[in-house]
Amino acid sequence: MDPSMAESSDIANWNCTFTPACRPTNLTGLFLILIIVTISIVGNFTAVYYTRKNANTIVQTLLFHALAWTDAITSLLTGPLVIASYLSGRWVGGTFGCKYECWAINACGFYAGVIITVIAIERWIALTLPYHYEKLISIPKMKRALAILGVIYGIFFLSPTLGFGHVRIFEPGTYCNIDWFATNVEDRIFAVFCISIILSCVVIVIACNIHVIFILNKLRLQRRKLEVSSNMTTKKNLKRSDSETAMAKVMIIITICYCICWLPVAVRYIYNQSGLPGDPATDTVAFRLATFNVVFNPIILLALKKEFRVRLIHDLRSKCCFKCCPPSRPIDNFTVAHISMMTRDPVSIS
């Protein structure tokens, strides 16, 4: 049997010999995974902290809060085995660890993709059906939906443990995932279904983004006409337009990042099933690109959402380096009150 195609039951005897460059002790890979795990844990728990206050009052913030928790848990569940394998120079998890690693990667990773898709759909509904938004979407409904989806994905990715679907170790011998080279019908059906989830999420977020961009362009043209007026109704409409535009920009960037990170995984699966010569190095690059998604999400959220960015900068200046770099524009009570007022408005979260 080709060692690169080892069954999960042969993981203990698996040798990374398919390519000469396959070295689990590679310091570059170890350094990369340490950076990913560290930034992901710090960044996502920071995002959890700054989104916790309004997670029970604003649907959009609830979704960002759930996404940050999911990304943080993904790193906590998957990071230790990968790091230990790099340090040991071999896979240390055995058969059970391999199946566990595959479950954690896919249950959490696919669930995060679904949350991002829900974020795109939620923004699309907010812009296309603003007067029906509160009837269609609410905090209790969204919490129930997220809980149900989490249970479904958690159970579904236990399938390889029950015999439906196959797990294999991938080069450089430091992580396990769904077998992209499966030959059995049941295993291929499971893999195809998983890839279909990724492609469906990508198609939905692209479609929502394109429509949202057209709507934002229409709002921009309307804004030019409204700016000549100064009545209260016009000012309220302009404020709503600004907040919707800012939130839509955050959504678009996060969903584009998701597509860039996860689409190569689907492409590599389709390529590997086509019967063309395998390229383990490219497979590894595609998988590592997907892992970067847990790093990009909190950075985008904290950098682009004004509410979180202002609070984060204020906390860093006041707690970390107030003496060495005093703020040029201290945040007074008026600014804090203004931010609080913005966060109480379901649409004023720019």
Protein backbone atom coordinates (compact mmCIF):
# COMPACT_ATOMS: atom_id res chain seq x y z
CA MET A 1 0.00 0.00 0.00
CA ASP A 2 1.23 3.45 -0.83
CA PRO A 3 2.07 5.01 2.56
CA SER A 4 0.48 8.27 1.54
CA MET A 5 -2.83 6.43 1.14
CA ALA A 6 -2.74 4.64 4.49
CA GLU A 7 -6.04 3.62 6.03
CA SER A 8 -6.91 5.15 9.38
CA SER A 9 -6.24 1.76 10.99
CA ASP A 10 -2.62 1.94 9.75
CA ILE A 11 -1.93 5.44 11.06
CA ALA A 12 0.38 4.18 13.79
CA ASN A 13 2.68 2.73 11.10
CA TRP A 14 2.31 5.60 8.63
CA ASN A 15 5.55 6.91 7.15
CA CYS A 16 5.86 10.22 5.37
CA THR A 17 7.79 9.02 2.33
CA PHE A 18 5.63 10.06 -0.61
CA THR A 19 7.73 13.18 -1.25
CA PRO A 20 11.34 13.88 -0.19
CA ALA A 21 10.35 17.28 1.25
CA CYS A 22 7.79 15.71 3.58
CA ARG A 23 9.25 16.34 7.02
CA PRO A 24 7.00 16.65 10.09
CA THR A 25 9.91 18.26 11.95
CA ASN A 26 10.02 21.14 9.48
CA LEU A 27 10.57 24.29 11.55
CA THR A 28 8.79 26.50 9.03
CA GLY A 29 5.60 24.49 9.39
CA LEU A 30 5.88 24.47 13.18
CA PHE A 31 6.48 28.23 13.28
CA LEU A 32 3.52 28.82 10.95
CA ILE A 33 1.07 26.74 12.97
CA LEU A 34 2.22 28.42 16.21
CA ILE A 35 1.54 31.83 14.69
CA ILE A 36 -1.89 30.75 13.42
CA VAL A 37 -2.97 29.23 16.74
CA THR A 38 -1.65 32.13 18.83
CA ILE A 39 -3.17 34.90 16.73
CA SER A 40 -6.43 33.00 16.38
CA ILE A 41 -6.86 32.40 20.11
CA VAL A 42 -5.86 35.94 21.13
CA GLY A 43 -7.77 37.63 18.30
CA ASN A 44 -10.96 35.61 18.60
CA PHE A 45 -11.20 35.83 22.38
CA THR A 46 -10.67 39.58 22.02
CA ALA A 47 -13.54 39.63 19.53
CA VAL A 48 -15.64 37.56 21.94
CA TYR A 49 -14.97 40.10 24.68
CA TYR A 50 -15.96 43.13 22.60
CA THR A 51 -19.04 41.51 21.06
CA ARG A 52 -20.43 39.98 24.25
CA LYS A 53 -22.24 43.13 25.40
CA ASN A 54 -24.58 43.45 22.41
CA ALA A 55 -24.78 39.77 21.46
CA ASN A 56 -28.19 39.55 23.14
CA THR A 57 -29.62 42.69 21.55
CA ILE A 58 -28.27 42.91 17.98
CA VAL A 59 -28.53 40.01 15.54
CA GLN A 60 -25.44 41.00 13.57
CA THR A 61 -23.32 41.19 16.73
CA LEU A 62 -24.69 37.82 17.87
CA LEU A 63 -23.49 36.26 14.62
CA PHE A 64 -20.04 37.83 14.96
CA HIS A 65 -19.94 36.65 18.58
CA ALA A 66 -20.79 33.08 17.53
CA LEU A 67 -18.20 33.20 14.74
CA ALA A 68 -15.48 34.37 17.13
CA TRP A 69 -16.32 31.59 19.61
CA THR A 70 -16.30 28.99 16.82
CA ASP A 71 -12.92 30.10 15.46
CA ALA A 72 -11.40 30.18 18.96
CA ILE A 73 -12.70 26.70 19.78
CA THR A 74 -11.41 25.41 16.44
CA SER A 75 -7.87 26.50 17.29
CA LEU A 76 -8.10 25.12 20.84
CA LEU A 77 -9.34 21.71 19.65
CA THR A 78 -7.08 21.23 16.62
CA GLY A 79 -3.88 23.07 17.52
CA PRO A 80 -2.40 20.84 20.27
CA LEU A 81 -2.22 17.61 18.22
CA VAL A 82 -0.69 19.36 15.21
CA ILE A 83 1.91 21.17 17.33
CA ALA A 84 2.76 17.96 19.23
CA SER A 85 3.21 16.10 15.94
CA TYR A 86 5.59 18.75 14.62
CA LEU A 87 7.61 18.62 17.84
CA SER A 88 7.70 14.80 17.84
CA GLY A 89 8.48 14.45 14.15
CA ARG A 90 5.56 12.04 13.67
CA TRP A 91 1.81 11.81 14.13
CA VAL A 92 1.19 11.35 17.85
CA GLY A 93 -2.58 10.96 17.94
CA GLY A 94 -2.96 7.43 16.67
CA THR A 95 -6.16 6.25 15.02
CA PHE A 96 -8.49 7.85 17.56
CA GLY A 97 -6.59 11.15 17.43
CA CYS A 98 -6.77 11.17 13.65
CA LYS A 99 -10.53 10.73 13.65
CA TYR A 100 -10.87 13.31 16.42
CA GLU A 101 -8.74 15.81 14.48
CA CYS A 102 -10.85 15.31 11.35
CA TRP A 103 -14.05 15.78 13.36
CA ALA A 104 -12.82 18.97 15.06
CA ILE A 105 -11.48 20.52 11.86
CA ASN A 106 -14.59 19.88 9.81
CA ALA A 107 -17.34 20.26 12.42
CA CYS A 108 -15.99 23.63 13.57
CA GLY A 109 -14.69 24.78 10.17
CA PHE A 110 -17.89 24.00 8.28
CA TYR A 111 -20.00 25.47 11.08
CA ALA A 112 -18.01 28.71 10.83
CA GLY A 113 -18.67 28.72 7.09
CA VAL A 114 -22.39 28.37 7.70
CA ILE A 115 -22.31 31.28 10.18
CA ILE A 116 -20.56 33.44 7.57
CA THR A 117 -23.23 32.43 5.06
CA VAL A 118 -25.95 33.39 7.55
CA ILE A 119 -24.22 36.76 8.04
CA ALA A 120 -24.37 37.36 4.28
CA ILE A 121 -28.04 36.35 4.10
CA GLU A 122 -28.90 38.48 7.14
CA ARG A 123 -27.34 41.60 5.58
CA TRP A 124 -29.08 40.87 2.30
CA ILE A 125 -32.45 40.67 4.06
CA ALA A 126 -31.69 43.85 6.05
CA LEU A 127 -31.08 45.78 2.83
CA THR A 128 -33.76 44.24 0.60
CA LEU A 129 -36.57 43.82 3.18
CA PRO A 130 -35.85 46.44 5.86
CA TYR A 131 -39.48 46.83 6.92
CA HIS A 132 -39.94 43.07 7.39
CA TYR A 133 -36.52 42.48 8.95
CA GLU A 134 -37.68 42.39 12.59
CA LYS A 135 -40.51 39.99 11.75
CA LEU A 136 -38.24 37.61 9.86
CA ILE A 137 -35.14 37.74 12.08
CA SER A 138 -34.85 38.03 15.85
CA ILE A 139 -32.35 37.15 18.57
CA PRO A 140 -34.30 34.10 19.88
CA LYS A 141 -34.84 32.74 16.36
CA MET A 142 -31.18 33.17 15.47
CA LYS A 143 -29.98 31.51 18.70
CA ARG A 144 -32.20 28.50 18.05
CA ALA A 145 -31.01 28.27 14.46
CA LEU A 146 -27.33 28.45 15.47
CA ALA A 147 -27.82 25.81 18.17
CA ILE A 148 -29.60 23.43 15.79
CA LEU A 149 -26.94 23.88 13.09
CA GLY A 150 -24.17 23.28 15.63
CA VAL A 151 -25.73 20.00 16.77
CA ILE A 152 -26.31 18.87 13.18
CA TYR A 153 -22.72 19.51 12.11
CA GLY A 154 -21.31 18.00 15.30
CA ILE A 155 -23.24 14.76 14.73
CA PHE A 156 -22.76 14.64 10.96
CA PHE A 157 -18.96 14.71 11.15
CA LEU A 158 -19.01 11.73 13.51
CA SER A 159 -19.96 9.68 10.45
CA PRO A 160 -16.39 8.43 9.71
CA THR A 161 -16.27 6.98 13.23
CA LEU A 162 -19.47 5.06 12.43
CA GLY A 163 -18.14 3.75 9.13
CA PHE A 164 -19.63 6.24 6.66
CA GLY A 165 -16.75 8.23 5.22
CA HIS A 166 -13.02 7.71 5.45
CA VAL A 167 -10.28 9.60 7.31
CA ARG A 168 -6.63 9.67 6.32
CA ILE A 169 -3.46 11.36 7.44
CA PHE A 170 -2.05 14.04 5.17
CA GLU A 171 1.50 15.12 4.57
CA PRO A 172 3.62 16.24 6.29
CA GLY A 173 2.07 13.77 8.75
CA THR A 174 0.77 16.39 11.16
CA TYR A 175 -2.97 16.49 10.47
CA CYS A 176 -5.87 14.28 9.41
CA ASN A 177 -8.86 15.08 7.26
CA ILE A 178 -11.50 13.55 5.02
CA ASP A 179 -9.96 11.24 2.43
CA TRP A 180 -9.80 13.16 -0.84
CA PHE A 181 -8.67 10.00 -2.65
CA ALA A 182 -11.45 7.69 -1.47
CA THR A 183 -12.40 4.87 -3.85
CA ASN A 184 -15.31 3.25 -2.00
CA VAL A 185 -18.73 4.54 -3.01
CA GLU A 186 -19.80 5.37 0.57
CA ASP A 187 -16.57 7.23 1.30
CA ARG A 188 -16.79 9.21 -1.95
CA ILE A 189 -20.43 10.14 -1.26
CA PHE A 190 -19.45 11.49 2.16
CA ALA A 191 -16.55 13.50 0.72
CA VAL A 192 -18.69 14.85 -2.13
CA PHE A 193 -21.36 15.95 0.33
CA CYS A 194 -18.78 17.80 2.42
CA ILE A 195 -17.34 19.58 -0.61
CA SER A 196 -20.88 20.42 -1.74
CA ILE A 197 -21.42 22.25 1.56
CA ILE A 198 -18.35 24.42 0.90
CA LEU A 199 -19.37 25.15 -2.70
CA SER A 200 -22.96 25.95 -1.65
CA CYS A 201 -21.75 28.41 0.98
CA VAL A 202 -19.40 30.04 -1.52
CA VAL A 203 -22.16 30.41 -4.14
CA ILE A 204 -24.62 31.87 -1.61
CA VAL A 205 -22.20 34.43 -0.17
CA ILE A 206 -21.08 35.50 -3.66
CA ALA A 207 -24.69 35.93 -4.80
CA CYS A 208 -25.58 37.90 -1.65
CA ASN A 209 -22.48 40.07 -1.98
CA ILE A 210 -23.17 40.93 -5.61
CA HIS A 211 -26.75 41.93 -4.83
CA VAL A 212 -25.66 43.90 -1.75
CA ILE A 213 -23.08 45.79 -3.82
CA PHE A 214 -25.79 46.81 -6.29
CA ILE A 215 -28.02 47.94 -3.42
CA LEU A 216 -25.20 49.95 -1.83
CA ASN A 217 -24.51 51.63 -5.14
CA LYS A 218 -28.18 52.55 -5.38
CA LEU A 219 -28.08 53.94 -1.82
CA ARG A 220 -25.00 55.96 -2.70
CA LEU A 221 -26.79 57.57 -5.63
CA GLN A 222 -29.82 58.30 -3.44
CA ARG A 223 -27.56 59.83 -0.82
CA ARG A 224 -26.30 62.44 -3.27
CA LYS A 225 -29.87 63.55 -3.85
CA LEU A 226 -30.72 63.57 -0.14
CA GLU A 227 -27.66 65.56 0.90
CA VAL A 228 -29.18 68.73 -0.53
CA SER A 229 -32.02 68.49 2.00
CA SER A 230 -31.66 69.24 5.71
CA ASN A 231 -34.92 68.05 7.30
CA MET A 232 -34.93 65.47 10.12
CA THR A 233 -36.31 62.64 8.00
CA THR A 234 -33.52 63.07 5.50
CA LYS A 235 -30.87 63.06 8.23
CA LYS A 236 -32.31 59.87 9.64
CA ASN A 237 -32.23 58.23 6.22
CA LEU A 238 -28.62 59.32 5.71
CA LYS A 239 -27.65 57.90 9.10
CA ARG A 240 -29.30 54.60 8.25
CA SER A 241 -27.56 54.54 4.88
CA ASP A 242 -24.17 55.12 6.51
CA SER A 243 -24.64 52.37 9.08
CA GLU A 244 -25.94 49.87 6.54
CA THR A 245 -23.06 50.65 4.19
CA ALA A 246 -20.45 50.21 6.92
CA MET A 247 -21.92 46.92 8.11
CA ALA A 248 -22.24 45.62 4.58
CA LYS A 249 -18.57 46.39 3.93
CA VAL A 250 -17.54 44.28 6.95
CA MET A 251 -19.78 41.45 5.76
CA ILE A 252 -18.44 41.59 2.21
CA ILE A 253 -14.79 41.49 3.30
CA ILE A 254 -15.37 38.60 5.73
CA THR A 255 -17.24 36.55 3.15
CA ILE A 256 -14.66 37.25 0.43
CA CYS A 257 -11.96 36.11 2.85
CA TYR A 258 -13.95 32.91 3.47
CA CYS A 259 -14.19 32.19 -0.25
CA ILE A 260 -10.46 32.77 -0.79
CA CYS A 261 -9.53 30.50 2.13
CA TRP A 262 -11.92 27.59 1.56
CA LEU A 263 -12.50 27.44 -2.20
CA PRO A 264 -9.02 25.93 -2.88
CA VAL A 265 -9.96 22.97 -0.64
CA ALA A 266 -12.94 22.19 -2.87
CA VAL A 267 -10.83 22.67 -6.02
CA ARG A 268 -8.14 20.29 -4.73
CA TYR A 269 -10.74 17.64 -3.93
CA ILE A 270 -12.19 17.83 -7.42
CA TYR A 271 -8.68 17.64 -8.88
CA ASN A 272 -7.69 14.63 -6.76
CA GLN A 273 -10.85 12.77 -7.76
CA SER A 274 -10.17 13.39 -11.44
CA GLY A 275 -7.38 10.82 -11.55
CA LEU A 276 -4.65 13.32 -12.41
CA PRO A 277 -1.21 12.98 -10.74
CA GLY A 278 -1.32 13.83 -7.05
CA ASP A 279 0.45 16.83 -5.55
CA PRO A 280 0.64 16.51 -1.74
CA ALA A 281 2.47 19.83 -1.39
CA THR A 282 -0.40 21.70 -3.07
CA ASP A 283 -2.94 19.83 -0.92
CA THR A 284 -1.07 20.97 2.18
CA VAL A 285 -1.01 24.59 0.97
CA ALA A 286 -4.77 24.48 0.33
CA PHE A 287 -5.44 23.12 3.81
CA ARG A 288 -3.17 25.67 5.47
CA LEU A 289 -4.90 28.46 3.58
CA ALA A 290 -8.21 27.27 5.03
CA THR A 291 -6.73 27.40 8.55
CA PHE A 292 -5.83 31.07 8.02
CA ASN A 293 -9.54 31.89 7.98
CA VAL A 294 -9.65 31.71 11.79
CA VAL A 295 -6.93 34.39 11.87
CA PHE A 296 -8.45 36.80 9.36
CA ASN A 297 -11.98 36.90 10.81
CA PRO A 298 -11.19 38.61 14.16
CA ILE A 299 -8.71 40.99 12.53
CA ILE A 300 -11.32 42.12 9.99
CA LEU A 301 -14.01 42.46 12.65
CA LEU A 302 -11.90 44.44 15.13
CA ALA A 303 -10.27 46.63 12.49
CA LEU A 304 -13.32 47.58 10.42
CA LYS A 305 -16.16 47.89 12.94
CA LYS A 306 -15.85 51.37 14.43
CA GLU A 307 -17.60 50.42 17.66
CA PHE A 308 -15.07 47.68 18.48
CA ARG A 309 -12.07 49.53 17.06
CA VAL A 310 -12.64 52.61 19.22
CA ARG A 311 -13.10 50.55 22.38
CA LEU A 312 -10.05 48.40 21.65
CA ILE A 313 -7.78 51.39 21.00
CA HIS A 314 -9.06 53.08 24.14
CA ASP A 315 -8.41 49.98 26.27
CA LEU A 316 -4.93 49.45 24.81
CA ARG A 317 -3.95 53.06 25.45
CA SER A 318 -5.38 53.18 28.95
CA LYS A 319 -4.15 49.77 30.15
CA CYS A 320 -0.99 49.01 28.19
CA CYS A 321 0.88 52.13 27.15
CA PHE A 322 -0.84 55.16 28.62
CA LYS A 323 2.38 56.56 30.08
CA CYS A 324 4.56 56.05 27.01
CA CYS A 325 2.01 57.12 24.38
CA PRO A 326 -0.85 59.15 25.87
CA PRO A 327 -3.87 59.41 23.59
CA SER A 328 -3.90 62.49 21.40
CA ARG A 329 -7.69 62.51 21.59
CA PRO A 330 -8.90 61.01 24.88
CA ILE A 331 -12.25 59.32 24.85
CA ASP A 332 -14.49 61.40 27.08
CA ASN A 333 -17.91 60.63 28.49
CA PHE A 334 -19.60 62.14 25.47
CA THR A 335 -17.82 59.76 23.08
CA VAL A 336 -18.58 56.74 25.27
CA ALA A 337 -22.21 57.77 25.51
CA HIS A 338 -22.30 58.26 21.73
CA ILE A 339 -20.94 54.77 21.17
CA SER A 340 -23.45 53.30 23.61
CA MET A 341 -26.27 55.11 21.85
CA MET A 342 -25.09 53.70 18.51
CA THR A 343 -24.97 50.13 19.77
CA ARG A 344 -28.53 50.28 21.09
CA ASP A 345 -29.78 50.97 17.58
CA PRO A 346 -30.06 47.67 15.66
CA VAL A 347 -28.85 49.32 12.47
CA SER A 348 -26.39 51.86 13.88
CA ILE A 349 -23.43 49.51 14.37
CA SER A 350 -20.94 50.96 11.98
